[in-house]
PDB file of C-alpha atoms in Angstrom:
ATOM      1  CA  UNK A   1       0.000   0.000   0.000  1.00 66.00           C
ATOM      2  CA  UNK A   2       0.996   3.341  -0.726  1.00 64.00           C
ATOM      3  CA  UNK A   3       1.909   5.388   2.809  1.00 89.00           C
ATOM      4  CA  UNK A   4       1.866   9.132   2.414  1.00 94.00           C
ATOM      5  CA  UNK A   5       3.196  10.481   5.980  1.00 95.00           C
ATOM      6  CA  UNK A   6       3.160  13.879   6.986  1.00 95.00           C
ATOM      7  CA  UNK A   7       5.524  14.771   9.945  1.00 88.00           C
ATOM      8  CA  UNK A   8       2.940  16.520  12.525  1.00 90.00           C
ATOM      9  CA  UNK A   9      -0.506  15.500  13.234  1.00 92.00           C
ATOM     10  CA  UNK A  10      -1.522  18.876  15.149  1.00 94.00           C
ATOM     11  CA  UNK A  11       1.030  22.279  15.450  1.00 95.00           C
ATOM     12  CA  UNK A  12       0.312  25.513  17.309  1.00 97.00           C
ATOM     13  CA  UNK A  13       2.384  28.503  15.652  1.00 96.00           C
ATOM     14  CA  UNK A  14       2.667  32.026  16.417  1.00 97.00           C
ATOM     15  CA  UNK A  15       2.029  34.849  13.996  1.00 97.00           C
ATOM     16  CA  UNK A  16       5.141  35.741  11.978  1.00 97.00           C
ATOM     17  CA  UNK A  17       6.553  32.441  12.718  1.00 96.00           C
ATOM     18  CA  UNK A  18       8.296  30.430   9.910  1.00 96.00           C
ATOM     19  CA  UNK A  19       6.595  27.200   9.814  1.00 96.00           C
ATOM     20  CA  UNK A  20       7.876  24.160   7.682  1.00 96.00           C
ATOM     21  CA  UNK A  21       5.001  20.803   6.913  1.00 97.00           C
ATOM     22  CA  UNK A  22       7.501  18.042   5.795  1.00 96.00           C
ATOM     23  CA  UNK A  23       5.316  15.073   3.559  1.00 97.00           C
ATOM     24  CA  UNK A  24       7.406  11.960   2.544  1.00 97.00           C
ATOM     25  CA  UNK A  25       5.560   9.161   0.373  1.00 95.00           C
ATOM     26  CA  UNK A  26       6.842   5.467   0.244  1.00 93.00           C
ATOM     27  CA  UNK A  27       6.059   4.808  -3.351  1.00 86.00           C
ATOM     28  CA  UNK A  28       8.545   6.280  -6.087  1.00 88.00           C
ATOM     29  CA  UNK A  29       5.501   8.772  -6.716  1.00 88.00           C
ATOM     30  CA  UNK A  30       6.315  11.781  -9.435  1.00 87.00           C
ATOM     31  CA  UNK A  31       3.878  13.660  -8.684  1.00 88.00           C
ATOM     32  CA  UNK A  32       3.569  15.277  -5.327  1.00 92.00           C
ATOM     33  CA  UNK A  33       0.668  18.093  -4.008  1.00 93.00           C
ATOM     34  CA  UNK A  34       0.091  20.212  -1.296  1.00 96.00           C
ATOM     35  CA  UNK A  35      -4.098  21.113  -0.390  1.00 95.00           C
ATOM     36  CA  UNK A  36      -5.953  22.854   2.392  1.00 96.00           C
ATOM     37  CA  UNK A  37      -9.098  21.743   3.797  1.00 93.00           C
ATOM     38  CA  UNK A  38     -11.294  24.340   5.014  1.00 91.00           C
ATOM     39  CA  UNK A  39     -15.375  24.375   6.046  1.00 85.00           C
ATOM     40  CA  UNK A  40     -17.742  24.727   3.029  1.00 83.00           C
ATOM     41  CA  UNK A  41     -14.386  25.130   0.933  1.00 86.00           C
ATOM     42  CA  UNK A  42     -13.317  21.385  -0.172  1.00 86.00           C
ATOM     43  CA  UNK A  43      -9.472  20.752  -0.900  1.00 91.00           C
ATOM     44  CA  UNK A  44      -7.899  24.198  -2.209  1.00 92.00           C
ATOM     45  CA  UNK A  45      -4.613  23.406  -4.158  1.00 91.00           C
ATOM     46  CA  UNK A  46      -1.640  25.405  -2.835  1.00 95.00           C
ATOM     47  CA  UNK A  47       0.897  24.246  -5.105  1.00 95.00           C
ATOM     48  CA  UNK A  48       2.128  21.276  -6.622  1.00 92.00           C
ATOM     49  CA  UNK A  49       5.159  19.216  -8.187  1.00 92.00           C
ATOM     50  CA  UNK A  50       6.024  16.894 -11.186  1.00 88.00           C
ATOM     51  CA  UNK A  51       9.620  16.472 -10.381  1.00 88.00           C
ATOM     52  CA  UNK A  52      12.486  16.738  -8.153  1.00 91.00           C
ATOM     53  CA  UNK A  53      13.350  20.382  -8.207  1.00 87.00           C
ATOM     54  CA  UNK A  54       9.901  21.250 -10.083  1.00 89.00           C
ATOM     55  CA  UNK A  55       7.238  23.019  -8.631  1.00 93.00           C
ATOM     56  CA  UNK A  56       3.862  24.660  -9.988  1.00 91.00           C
ATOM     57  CA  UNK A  57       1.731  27.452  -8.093  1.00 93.00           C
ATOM     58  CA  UNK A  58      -1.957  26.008  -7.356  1.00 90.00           C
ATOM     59  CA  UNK A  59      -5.103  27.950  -7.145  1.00 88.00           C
ATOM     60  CA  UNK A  60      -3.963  29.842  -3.766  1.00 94.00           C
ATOM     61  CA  UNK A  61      -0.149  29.723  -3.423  1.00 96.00           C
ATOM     62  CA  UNK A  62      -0.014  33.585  -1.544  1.00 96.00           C
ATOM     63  CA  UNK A  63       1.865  33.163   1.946  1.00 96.00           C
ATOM     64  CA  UNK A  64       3.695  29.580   0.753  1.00 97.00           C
ATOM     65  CA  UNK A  65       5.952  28.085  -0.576  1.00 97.00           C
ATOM     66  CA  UNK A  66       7.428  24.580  -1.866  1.00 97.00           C
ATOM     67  CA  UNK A  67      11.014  22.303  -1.314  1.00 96.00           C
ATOM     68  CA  UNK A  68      11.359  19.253  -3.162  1.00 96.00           C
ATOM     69  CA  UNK A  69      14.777  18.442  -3.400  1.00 93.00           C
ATOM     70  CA  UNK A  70      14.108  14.948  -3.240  1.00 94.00           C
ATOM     71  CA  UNK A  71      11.330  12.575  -5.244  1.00 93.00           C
ATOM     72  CA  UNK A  72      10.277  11.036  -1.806  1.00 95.00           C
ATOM     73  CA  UNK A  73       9.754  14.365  -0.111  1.00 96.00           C
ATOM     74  CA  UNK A  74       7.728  17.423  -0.496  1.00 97.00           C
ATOM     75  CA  UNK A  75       7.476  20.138   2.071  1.00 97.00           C
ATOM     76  CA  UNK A  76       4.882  23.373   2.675  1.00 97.00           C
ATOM     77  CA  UNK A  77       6.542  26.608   4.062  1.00 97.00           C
ATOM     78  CA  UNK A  78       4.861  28.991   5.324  1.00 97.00           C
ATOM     79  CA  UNK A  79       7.053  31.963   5.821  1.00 94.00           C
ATOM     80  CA  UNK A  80       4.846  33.987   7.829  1.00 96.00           C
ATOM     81  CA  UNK A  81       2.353  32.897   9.109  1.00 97.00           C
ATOM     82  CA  UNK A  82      -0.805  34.252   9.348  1.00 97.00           C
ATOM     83  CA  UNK A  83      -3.886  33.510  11.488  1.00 97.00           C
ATOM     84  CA  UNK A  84      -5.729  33.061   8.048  1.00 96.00           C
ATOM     85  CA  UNK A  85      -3.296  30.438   7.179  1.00 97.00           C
ATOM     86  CA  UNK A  86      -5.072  28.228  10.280  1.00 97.00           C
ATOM     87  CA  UNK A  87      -6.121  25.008   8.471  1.00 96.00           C
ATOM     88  CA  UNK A  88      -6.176  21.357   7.786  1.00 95.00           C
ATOM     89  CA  UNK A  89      -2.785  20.386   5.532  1.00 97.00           C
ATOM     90  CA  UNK A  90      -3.401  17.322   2.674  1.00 96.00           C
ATOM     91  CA  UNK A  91       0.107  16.621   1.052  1.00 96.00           C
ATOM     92  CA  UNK A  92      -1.363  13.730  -1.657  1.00 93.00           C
ATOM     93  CA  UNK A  93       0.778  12.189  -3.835  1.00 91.00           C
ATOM     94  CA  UNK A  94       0.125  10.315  -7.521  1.00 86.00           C
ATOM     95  CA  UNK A  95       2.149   7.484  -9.390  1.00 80.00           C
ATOM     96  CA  UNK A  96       2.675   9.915 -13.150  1.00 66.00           C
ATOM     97  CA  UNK A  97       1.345  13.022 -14.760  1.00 56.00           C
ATOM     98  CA  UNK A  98      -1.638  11.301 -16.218  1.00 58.00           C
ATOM     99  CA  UNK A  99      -2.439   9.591 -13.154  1.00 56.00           C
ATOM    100  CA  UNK A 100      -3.185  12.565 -11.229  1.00 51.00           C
ATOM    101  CA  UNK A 101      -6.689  11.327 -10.230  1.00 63.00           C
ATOM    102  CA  UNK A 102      -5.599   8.568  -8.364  1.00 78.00           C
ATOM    103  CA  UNK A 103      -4.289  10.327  -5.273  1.00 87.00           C
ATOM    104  CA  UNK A 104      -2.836   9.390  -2.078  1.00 90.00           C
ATOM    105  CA  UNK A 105      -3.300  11.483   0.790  1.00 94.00           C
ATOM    106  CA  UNK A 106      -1.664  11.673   4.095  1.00 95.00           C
ATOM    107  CA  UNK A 107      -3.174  12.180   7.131  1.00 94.00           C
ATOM    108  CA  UNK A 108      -3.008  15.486   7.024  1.00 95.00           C
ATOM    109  CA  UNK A 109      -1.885  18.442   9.687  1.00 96.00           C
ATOM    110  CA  UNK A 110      -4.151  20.835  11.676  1.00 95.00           C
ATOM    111  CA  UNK A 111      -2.258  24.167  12.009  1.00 96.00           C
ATOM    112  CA  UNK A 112      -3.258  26.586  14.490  1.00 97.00           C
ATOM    113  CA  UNK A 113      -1.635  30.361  14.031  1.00 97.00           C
ATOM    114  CA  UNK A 114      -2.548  32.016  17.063  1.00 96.00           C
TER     115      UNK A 114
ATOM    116  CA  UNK B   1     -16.451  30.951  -7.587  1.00 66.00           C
ATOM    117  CA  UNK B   2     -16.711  27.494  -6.839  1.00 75.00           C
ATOM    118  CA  UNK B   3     -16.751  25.371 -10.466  1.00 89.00           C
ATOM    119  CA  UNK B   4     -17.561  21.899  -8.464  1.00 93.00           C
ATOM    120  CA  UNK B   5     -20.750  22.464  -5.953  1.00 94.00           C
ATOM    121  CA  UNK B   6     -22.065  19.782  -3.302  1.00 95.00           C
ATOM    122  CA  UNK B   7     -25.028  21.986  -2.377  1.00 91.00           C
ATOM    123  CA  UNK B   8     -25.760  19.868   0.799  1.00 94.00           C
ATOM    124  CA  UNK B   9     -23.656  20.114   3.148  1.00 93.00           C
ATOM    125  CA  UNK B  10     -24.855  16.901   5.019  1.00 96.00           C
ATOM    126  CA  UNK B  11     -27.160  14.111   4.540  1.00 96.00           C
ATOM    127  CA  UNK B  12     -28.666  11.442   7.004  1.00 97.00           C
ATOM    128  CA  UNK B  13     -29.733   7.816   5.610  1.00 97.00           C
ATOM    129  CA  UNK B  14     -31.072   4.845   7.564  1.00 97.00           C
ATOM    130  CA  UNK B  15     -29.058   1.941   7.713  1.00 97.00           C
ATOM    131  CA  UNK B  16     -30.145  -0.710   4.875  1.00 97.00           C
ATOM    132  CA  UNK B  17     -31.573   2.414   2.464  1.00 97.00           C
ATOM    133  CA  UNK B  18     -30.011   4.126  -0.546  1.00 98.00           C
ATOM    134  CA  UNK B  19     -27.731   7.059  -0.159  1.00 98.00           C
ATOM    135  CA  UNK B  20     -27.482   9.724  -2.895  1.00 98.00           C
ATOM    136  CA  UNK B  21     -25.253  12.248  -2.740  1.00 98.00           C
ATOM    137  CA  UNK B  22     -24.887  14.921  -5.355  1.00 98.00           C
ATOM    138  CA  UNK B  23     -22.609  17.230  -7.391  1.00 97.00           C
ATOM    139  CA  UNK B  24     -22.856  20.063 -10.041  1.00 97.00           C
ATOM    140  CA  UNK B  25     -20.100  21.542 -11.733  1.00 95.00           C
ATOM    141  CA  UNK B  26     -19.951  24.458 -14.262  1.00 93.00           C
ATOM    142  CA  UNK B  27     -16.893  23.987 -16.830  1.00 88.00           C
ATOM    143  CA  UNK B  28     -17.847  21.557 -19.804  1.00 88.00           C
ATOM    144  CA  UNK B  29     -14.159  21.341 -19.990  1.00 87.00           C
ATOM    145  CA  UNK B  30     -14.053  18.415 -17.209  1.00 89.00           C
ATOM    146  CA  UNK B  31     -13.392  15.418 -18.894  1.00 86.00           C
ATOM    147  CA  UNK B  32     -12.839  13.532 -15.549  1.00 90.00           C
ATOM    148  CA  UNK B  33     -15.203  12.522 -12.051  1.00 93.00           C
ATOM    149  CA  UNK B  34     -13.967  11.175  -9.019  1.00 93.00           C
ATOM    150  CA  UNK B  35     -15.555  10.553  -5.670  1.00 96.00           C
ATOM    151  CA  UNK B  36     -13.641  10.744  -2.315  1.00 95.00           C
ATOM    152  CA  UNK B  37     -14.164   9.588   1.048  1.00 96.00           C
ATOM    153  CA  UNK B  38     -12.613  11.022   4.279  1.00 94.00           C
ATOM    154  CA  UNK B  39     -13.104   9.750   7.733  1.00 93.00           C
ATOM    155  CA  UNK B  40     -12.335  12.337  10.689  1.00 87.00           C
ATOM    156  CA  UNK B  41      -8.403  12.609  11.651  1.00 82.00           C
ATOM    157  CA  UNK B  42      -7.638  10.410   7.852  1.00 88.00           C
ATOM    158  CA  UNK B  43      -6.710  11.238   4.913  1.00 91.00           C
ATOM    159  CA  UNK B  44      -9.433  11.486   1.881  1.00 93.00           C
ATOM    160  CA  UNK B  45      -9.620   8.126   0.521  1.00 93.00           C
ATOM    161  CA  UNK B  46     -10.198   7.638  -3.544  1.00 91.00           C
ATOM    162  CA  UNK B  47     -13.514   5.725  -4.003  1.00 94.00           C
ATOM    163  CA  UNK B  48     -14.712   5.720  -7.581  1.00 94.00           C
ATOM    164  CA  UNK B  49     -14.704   8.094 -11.015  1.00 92.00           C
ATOM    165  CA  UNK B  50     -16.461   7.920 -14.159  1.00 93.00           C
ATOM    166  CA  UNK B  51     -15.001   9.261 -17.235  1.00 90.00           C
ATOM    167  CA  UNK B  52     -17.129  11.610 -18.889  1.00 89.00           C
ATOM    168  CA  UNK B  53     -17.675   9.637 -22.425  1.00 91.00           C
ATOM    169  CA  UNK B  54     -19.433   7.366 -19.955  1.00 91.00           C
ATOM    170  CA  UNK B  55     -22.986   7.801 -17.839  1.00 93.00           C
ATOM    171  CA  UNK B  56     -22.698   5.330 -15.230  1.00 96.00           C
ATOM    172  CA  UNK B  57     -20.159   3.300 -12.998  1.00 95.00           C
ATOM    173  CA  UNK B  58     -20.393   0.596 -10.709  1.00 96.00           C
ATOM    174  CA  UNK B  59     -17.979  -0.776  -7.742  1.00 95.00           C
ATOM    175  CA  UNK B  60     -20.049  -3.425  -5.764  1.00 97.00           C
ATOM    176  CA  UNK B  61     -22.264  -1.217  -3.493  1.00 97.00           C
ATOM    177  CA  UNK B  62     -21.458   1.810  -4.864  1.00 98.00           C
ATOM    178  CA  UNK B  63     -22.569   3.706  -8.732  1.00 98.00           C
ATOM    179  CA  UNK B  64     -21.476   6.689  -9.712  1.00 97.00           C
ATOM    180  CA  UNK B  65     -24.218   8.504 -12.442  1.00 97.00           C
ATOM    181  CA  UNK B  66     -22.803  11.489 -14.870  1.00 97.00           C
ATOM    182  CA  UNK B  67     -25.706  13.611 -17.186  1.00 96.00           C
ATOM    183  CA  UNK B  68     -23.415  15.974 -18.875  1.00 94.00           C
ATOM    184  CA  UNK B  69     -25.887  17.967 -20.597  1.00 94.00           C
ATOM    185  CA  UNK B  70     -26.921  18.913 -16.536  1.00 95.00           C
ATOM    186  CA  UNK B  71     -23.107  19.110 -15.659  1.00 95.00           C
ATOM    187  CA  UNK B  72     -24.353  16.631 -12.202  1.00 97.00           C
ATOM    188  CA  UNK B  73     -23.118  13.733 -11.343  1.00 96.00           C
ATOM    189  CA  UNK B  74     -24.194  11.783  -8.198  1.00 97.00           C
ATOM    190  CA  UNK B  75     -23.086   9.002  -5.932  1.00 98.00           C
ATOM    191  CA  UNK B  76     -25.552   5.919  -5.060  1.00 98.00           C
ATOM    192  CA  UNK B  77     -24.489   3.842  -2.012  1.00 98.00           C
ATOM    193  CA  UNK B  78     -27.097   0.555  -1.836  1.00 97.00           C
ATOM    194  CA  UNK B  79     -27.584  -0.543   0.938  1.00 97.00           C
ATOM    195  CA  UNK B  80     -26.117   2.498   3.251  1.00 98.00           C
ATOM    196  CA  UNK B  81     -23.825   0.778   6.366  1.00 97.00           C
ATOM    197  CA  UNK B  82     -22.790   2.933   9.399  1.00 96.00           C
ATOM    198  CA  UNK B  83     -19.096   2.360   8.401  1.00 96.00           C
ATOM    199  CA  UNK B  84     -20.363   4.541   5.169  1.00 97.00           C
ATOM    200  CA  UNK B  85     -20.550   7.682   7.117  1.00 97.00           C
ATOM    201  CA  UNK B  86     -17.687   9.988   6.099  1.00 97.00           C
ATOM    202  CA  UNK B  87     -17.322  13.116   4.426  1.00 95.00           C
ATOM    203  CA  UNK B  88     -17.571  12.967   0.876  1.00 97.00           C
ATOM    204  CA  UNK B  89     -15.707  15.018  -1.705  1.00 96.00           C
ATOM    205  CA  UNK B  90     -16.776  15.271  -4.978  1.00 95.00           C
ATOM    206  CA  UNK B  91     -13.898  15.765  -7.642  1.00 92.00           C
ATOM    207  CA  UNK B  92     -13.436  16.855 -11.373  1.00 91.00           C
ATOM    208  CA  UNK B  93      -9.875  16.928 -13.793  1.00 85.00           C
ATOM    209  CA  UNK B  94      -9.829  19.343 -16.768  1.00 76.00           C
ATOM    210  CA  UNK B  95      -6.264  18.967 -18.250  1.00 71.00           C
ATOM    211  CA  UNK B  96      -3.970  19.314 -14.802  1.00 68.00           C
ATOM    212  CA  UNK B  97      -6.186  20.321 -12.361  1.00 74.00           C
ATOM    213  CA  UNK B  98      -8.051  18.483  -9.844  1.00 82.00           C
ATOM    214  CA  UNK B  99     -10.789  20.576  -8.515  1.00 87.00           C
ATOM    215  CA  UNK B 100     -12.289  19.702  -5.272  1.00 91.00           C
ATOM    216  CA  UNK B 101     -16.163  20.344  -4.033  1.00 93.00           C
ATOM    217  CA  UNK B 102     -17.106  21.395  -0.463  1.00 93.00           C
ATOM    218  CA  UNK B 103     -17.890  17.917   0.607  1.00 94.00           C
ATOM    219  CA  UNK B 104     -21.169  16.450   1.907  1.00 96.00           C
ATOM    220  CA  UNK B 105     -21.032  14.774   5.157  1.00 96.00           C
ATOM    221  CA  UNK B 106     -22.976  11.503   4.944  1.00 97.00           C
ATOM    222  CA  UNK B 107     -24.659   9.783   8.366  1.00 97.00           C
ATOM    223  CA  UNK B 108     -25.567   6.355   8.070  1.00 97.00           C
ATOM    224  CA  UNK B 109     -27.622   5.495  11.246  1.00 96.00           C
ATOM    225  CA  UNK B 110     -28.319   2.175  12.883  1.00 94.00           C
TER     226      UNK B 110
END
């Protein structure tokens, strides 16, 4: 089975504070993504990436940005965070580029920004 | 805008009867339906698509119906279980995107 793990279950930041969501998937996956989950919203893509060193903006990238300097890992930074930036985190990842409807999700992170 | 729309945000069924939940969308350039289920503190789960030169899909208890010329597609759990109750997203693809609906929270009760 395909494991998608994302490093913090739950994390409590402070405004201003530089906060780093680390995702590592198990499968030899190309394609890697980074979503937030918010009420009456769905999954809002924040940005995404084909390839090692690759990256694409999503639909809301403002306030992040992306490291993937390896295939296995893909991490969210937020470089200052906001209180508007409080969410649920969904890294997901996908076997090609034409297989981007089968994702794999992780377990996702709740960030608080107090 | 929202371009995928799951206009109710929760539904509850009786254990045994048929669950339908639905979906609209609004670009004609969607070419591609999936269904996801989430249970609280998991990841969303892939659960079934339909491609849209298709109208219907089946995967044991669960069928996925697409009417393009309504842009609505809707997923029909027979018979509803209480380990069916989850949030469900509904999903559409148009070239490289995968755009997600506000999910419907499903309550299958005993």
């Amino acid at each position: 089975d395909v494991k998608v793990t994302q490093s913090s279950r739950y994390l409590v930041k402070r405004t201003g504070e530089k906060v780093f969501l680390e995702c590592v998937q198990d499968m030899d996956h190309e394609n890697m993504f980074w979503y937030r989950q918010d009420p009456g919203l769905g999954l809002r893509l924040i940005y995404f990436s084909y390839d090692v060193k690759m990256k694409e903006k999503g639909d809301i990238p403002e306030g992040y940005s992306v490291s993937r300097e390896k295939k296995e890992r893909f991490s969210l930074i937020l470089e200052s965070a906001s209180t508007n930036q409080t969410s649920m985190y969904l890294c997901a990842s996908s076997l090609r580029p034409e297989t981007k409807e089968k994702l794999f999700f992780g377990s996702g992170t709740q960030l608080s920004v107090l | 805008d929202q371009q995928v729309k799951q206009n109710s945000p929760s539904l509850s069924v009786q254990e045994g009867r048929i669950s339908i939940l639905n979906c609209d969308y609004t670009n004609s350039m969607f070419d591609y339906f999936l269904w996801y289920k989430k249970y609280p503190a998991e990841g969303p789960t892939f659960l079934i698509s339909i491609s849209s030169i298709k109208d219907k899909n089946e995967d044991g208890r669960f069928t996925v119906f697409l009417n393009k010329s309504a842009k609505h597609l809707s997923l029909h759990i027979v018979p509803s279980q209480p380990g069916d109750s989850a949030v469900y997203f509904c999903a559409a693809i148009s070239y490289d995107k995968v755009i997600f609906g506000p999910g419907t929270s499903l309550s299958v009760i005993p």
